[in-house]
CSV table of C-alpha atoms and ligand atoms in Angstrom, one decimal:
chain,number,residue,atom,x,y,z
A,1,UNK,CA,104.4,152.3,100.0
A,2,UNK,CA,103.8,155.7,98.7
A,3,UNK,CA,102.1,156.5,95.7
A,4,UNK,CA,102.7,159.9,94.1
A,5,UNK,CA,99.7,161.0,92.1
A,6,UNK,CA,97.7,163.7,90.8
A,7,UNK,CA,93.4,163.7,90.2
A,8,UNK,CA,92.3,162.6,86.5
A,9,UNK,CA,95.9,161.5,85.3
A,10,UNK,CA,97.0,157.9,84.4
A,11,UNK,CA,98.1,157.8,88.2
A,12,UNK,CA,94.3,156.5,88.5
A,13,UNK,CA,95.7,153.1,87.1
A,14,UNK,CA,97.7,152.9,90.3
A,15,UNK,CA,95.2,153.8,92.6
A,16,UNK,CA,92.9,151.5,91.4
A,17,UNK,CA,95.5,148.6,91.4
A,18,UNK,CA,96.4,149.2,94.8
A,19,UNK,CA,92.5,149.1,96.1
A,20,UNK,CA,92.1,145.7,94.2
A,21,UNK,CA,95.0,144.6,96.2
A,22,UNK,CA,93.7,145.8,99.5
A,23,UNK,CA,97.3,147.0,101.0
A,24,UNK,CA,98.6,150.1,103.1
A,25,UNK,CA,99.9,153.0,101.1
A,26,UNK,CA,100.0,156.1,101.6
A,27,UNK,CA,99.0,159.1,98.5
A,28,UNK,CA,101.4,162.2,98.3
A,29,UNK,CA,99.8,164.4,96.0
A,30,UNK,CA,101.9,166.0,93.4
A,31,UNK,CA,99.6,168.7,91.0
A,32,UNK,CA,101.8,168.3,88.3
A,33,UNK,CA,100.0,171.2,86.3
A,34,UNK,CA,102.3,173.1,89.0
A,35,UNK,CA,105.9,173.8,88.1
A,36,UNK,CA,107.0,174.0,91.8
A,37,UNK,CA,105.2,170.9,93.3
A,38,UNK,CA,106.6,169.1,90.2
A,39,UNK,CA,109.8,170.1,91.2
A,40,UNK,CA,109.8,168.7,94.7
A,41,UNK,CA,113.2,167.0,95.1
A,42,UNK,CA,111.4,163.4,96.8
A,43,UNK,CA,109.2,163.4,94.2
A,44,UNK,CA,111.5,163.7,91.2
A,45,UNK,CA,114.3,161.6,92.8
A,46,UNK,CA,111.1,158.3,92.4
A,47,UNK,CA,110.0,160.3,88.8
A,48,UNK,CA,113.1,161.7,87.0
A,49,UNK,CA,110.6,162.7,84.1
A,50,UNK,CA,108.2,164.6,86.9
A,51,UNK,CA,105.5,162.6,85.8
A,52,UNK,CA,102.5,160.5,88.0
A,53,UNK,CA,102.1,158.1,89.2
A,54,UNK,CA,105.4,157.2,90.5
A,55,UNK,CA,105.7,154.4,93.2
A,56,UNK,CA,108.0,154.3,96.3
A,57,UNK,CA,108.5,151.0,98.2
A,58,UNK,CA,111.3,150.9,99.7
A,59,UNK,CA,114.1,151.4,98.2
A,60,UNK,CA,112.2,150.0,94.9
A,61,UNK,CA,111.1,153.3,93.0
A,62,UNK,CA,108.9,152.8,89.8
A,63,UNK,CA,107.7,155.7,87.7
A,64,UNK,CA,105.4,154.3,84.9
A,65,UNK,CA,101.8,153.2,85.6
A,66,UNK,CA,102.5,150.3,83.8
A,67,UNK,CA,105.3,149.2,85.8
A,68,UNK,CA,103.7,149.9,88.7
A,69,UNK,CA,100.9,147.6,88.2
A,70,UNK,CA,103.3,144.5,86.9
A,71,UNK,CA,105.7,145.1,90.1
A,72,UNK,CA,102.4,145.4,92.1
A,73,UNK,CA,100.8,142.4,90.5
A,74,UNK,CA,104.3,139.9,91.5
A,75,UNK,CA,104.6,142.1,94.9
A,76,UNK,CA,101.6,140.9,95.9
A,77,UNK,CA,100.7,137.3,94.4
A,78,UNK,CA,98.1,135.9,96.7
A,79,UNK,CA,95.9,138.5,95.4
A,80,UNK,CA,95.9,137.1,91.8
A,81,UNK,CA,96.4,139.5,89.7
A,82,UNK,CA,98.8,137.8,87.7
A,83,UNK,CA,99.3,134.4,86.6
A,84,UNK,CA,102.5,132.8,87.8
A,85,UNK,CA,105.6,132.7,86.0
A,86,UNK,CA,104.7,128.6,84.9
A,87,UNK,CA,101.2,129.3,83.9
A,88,UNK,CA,100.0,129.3,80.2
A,89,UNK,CA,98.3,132.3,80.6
A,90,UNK,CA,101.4,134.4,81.8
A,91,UNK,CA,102.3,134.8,77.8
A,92,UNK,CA,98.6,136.3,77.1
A,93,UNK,CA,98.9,138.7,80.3
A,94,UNK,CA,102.2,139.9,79.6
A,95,UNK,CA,101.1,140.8,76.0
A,96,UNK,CA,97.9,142.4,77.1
A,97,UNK,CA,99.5,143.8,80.3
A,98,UNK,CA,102.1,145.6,77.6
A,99,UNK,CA,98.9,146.7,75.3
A,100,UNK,CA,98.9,150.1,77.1
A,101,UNK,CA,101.6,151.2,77.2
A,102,UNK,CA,103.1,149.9,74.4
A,103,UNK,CA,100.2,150.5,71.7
A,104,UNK,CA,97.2,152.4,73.0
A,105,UNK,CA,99.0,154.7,74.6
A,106,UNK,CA,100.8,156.0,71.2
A,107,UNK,CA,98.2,155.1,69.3
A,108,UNK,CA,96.3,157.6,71.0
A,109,UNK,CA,98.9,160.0,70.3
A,110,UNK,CA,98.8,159.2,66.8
A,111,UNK,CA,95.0,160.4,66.2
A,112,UNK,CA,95.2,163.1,68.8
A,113,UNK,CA,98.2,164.6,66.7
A,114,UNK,CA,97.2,163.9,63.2
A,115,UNK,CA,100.3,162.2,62.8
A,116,UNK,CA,100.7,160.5,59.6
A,117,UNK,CA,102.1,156.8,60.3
A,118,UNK,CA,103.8,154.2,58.6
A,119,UNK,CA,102.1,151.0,60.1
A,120,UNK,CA,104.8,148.7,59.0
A,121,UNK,CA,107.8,150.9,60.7
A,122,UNK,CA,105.8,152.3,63.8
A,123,UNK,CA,105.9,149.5,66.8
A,124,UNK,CA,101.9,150.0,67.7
A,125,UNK,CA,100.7,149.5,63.6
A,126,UNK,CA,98.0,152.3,63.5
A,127,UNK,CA,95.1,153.5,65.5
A,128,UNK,CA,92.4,151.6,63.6
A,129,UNK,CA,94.7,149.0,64.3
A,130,UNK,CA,95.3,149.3,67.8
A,131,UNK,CA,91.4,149.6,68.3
A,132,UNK,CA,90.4,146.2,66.5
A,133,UNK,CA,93.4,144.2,68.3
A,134,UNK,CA,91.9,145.6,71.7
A,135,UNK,CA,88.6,144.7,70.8
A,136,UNK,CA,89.1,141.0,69.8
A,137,UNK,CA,91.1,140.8,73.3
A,138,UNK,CA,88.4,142.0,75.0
A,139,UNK,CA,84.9,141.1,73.3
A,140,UNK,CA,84.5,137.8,74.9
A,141,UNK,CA,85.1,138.6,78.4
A,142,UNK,CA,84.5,139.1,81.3
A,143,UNK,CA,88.3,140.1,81.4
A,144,UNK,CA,90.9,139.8,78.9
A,145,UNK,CA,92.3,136.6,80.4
A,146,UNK,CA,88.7,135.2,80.4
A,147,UNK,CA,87.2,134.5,83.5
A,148,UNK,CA,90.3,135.8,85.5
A,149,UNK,CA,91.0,139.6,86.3
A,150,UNK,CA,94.3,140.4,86.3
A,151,UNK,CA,96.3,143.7,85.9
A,152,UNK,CA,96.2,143.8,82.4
A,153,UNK,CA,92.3,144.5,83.0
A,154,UNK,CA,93.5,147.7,85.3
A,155,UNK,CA,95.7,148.8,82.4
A,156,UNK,CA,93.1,147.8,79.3
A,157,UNK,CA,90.1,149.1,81.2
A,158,UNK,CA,91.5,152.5,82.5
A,159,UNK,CA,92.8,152.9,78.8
A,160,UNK,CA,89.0,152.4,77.4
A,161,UNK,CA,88.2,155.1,80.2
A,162,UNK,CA,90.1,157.5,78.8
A,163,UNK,CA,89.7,156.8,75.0
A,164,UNK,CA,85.7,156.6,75.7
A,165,UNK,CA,86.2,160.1,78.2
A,166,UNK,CA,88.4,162.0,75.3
A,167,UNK,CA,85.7,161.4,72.4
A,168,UNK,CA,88.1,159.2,70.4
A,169,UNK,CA,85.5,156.2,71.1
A,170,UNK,CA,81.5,156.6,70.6
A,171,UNK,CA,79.4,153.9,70.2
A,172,UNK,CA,81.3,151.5,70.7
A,173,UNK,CA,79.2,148.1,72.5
A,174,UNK,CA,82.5,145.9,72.8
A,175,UNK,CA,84.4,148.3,74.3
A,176,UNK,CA,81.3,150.2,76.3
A,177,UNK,CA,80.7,146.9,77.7
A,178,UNK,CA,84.0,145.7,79.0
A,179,UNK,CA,84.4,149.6,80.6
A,180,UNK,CA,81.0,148.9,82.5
A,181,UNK,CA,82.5,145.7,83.5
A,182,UNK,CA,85.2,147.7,85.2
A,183,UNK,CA,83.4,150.3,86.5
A,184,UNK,CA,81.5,147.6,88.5
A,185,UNK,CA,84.5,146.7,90.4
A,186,UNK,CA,84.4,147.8,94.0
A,187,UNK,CA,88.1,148.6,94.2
A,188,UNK,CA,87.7,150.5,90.7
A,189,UNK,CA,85.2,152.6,92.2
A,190,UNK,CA,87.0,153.6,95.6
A,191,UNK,CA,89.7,154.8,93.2
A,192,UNK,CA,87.5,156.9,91.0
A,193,UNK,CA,85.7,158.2,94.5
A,194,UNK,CA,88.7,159.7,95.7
A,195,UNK,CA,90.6,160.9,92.2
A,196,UNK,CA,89.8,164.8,92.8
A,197,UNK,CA,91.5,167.2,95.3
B,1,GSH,N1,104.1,156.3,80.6
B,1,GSH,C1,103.7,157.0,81.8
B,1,GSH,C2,103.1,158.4,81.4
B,1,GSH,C3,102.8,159.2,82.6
B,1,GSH,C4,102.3,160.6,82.3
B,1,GSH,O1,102.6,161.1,81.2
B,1,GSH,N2,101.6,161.2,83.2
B,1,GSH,C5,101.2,162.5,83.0
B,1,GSH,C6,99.8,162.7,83.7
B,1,GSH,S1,98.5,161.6,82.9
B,1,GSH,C7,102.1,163.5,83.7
B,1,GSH,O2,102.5,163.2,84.8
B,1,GSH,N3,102.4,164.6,83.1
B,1,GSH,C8,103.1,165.7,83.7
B,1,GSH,C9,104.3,166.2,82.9
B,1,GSH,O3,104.8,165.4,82.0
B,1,GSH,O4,104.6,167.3,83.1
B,1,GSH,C10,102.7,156.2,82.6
B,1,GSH,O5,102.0,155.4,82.0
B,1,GSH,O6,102.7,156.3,83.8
């Protein structure tokens, strides 16, 4: 597999995914603040957008982080990282493992523009929305699922990262607490140790 990624982007969600899975890839660096490496045909023929992270497997090319981590989660099942198609608890994964993308993600875009909303009309409600939601899933924990971390914990926890990293978040215990939780992870940790050039 390769994994085409850039330091302090969402392609950190992949890179984390793929250390709590444990398997052989191999990074291509893209810096995507460069119009020329952006450009590079292999790249943007896995990312027609130009954006990271992108995934190549094969002939199986995925360009979203949260694609990547549901294809990586059902590539890979032994590892666990997401209930089986007859479980229960595949219903409350797939919602939470669509929370990022889906909600946070322009949520976020919501307060960093200003935007004015109509929370009836607009699929992810409102920020102050978005944020309670997430903190209810997360409050009891360890992990959204409970007791068992899946890839809707990659996806929830680097999206606390970043909303805690950009200001949008301060003191916020729930939400401190379940990023800590995160940041504990061994495989979370190799990821952050090698996101820089
Ligand atoms: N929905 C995508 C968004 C990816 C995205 O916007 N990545 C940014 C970096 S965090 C990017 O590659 N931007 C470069 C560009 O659009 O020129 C995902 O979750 O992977």
């Amino acid at each position: 597999m390769k994994l085409y990624w850039c330091p302090k982007t969402r392609a950190l969600r992949a890179a984390w995914m793929l250390e709590e899975l444990g398997v052989p890839y191999e990074r291509v660096l893209i810096d995507i603040r460069d119009p020329v490496a952006k450009a590079d045909p292999a790249f943007r023929a896995v990312s027609p957008m130009g954006k990271v992270p992108a995934l190549e497997d094969g002939a199986v090319r995925l360009w979203d982080s949260g694609a990547i981590c549901i294809y990586l989660a059902d590539r890979y099942p032994a590892a666990g990282l997401a209930p089986a198609i007859s479980d229960p608890a595949r219903g409350a994964y797939l919602q939470w493992v669509l929370y990022t993308n889906a909600v946070i993600e322009p949520a976020m875009a919501e307060k960093f523009s200003n935007a004015t909303v109509s929370a009836g009309a607009h699929g992810w409600g409102s920020y102050e929305a978005m944020l309670d939601v997430l903190r209810q899933g997360v409050a009891a924990g360890p992990w959204v699922l409970g007791e068992r971390f899946s890839a809707a914990d990659v996806l929830l926890g680097t999206s606390c990262r970043f909303l805690i990293m950009f200001g949008l978040v301060k003191d916020d215990p729930v939400l401190a607490a379940y990023l800590a939780r995160c940041e504990a992870r061994p495989a979370f940790q190799r990821a952050v140790a090698t996101d820089s050039l």
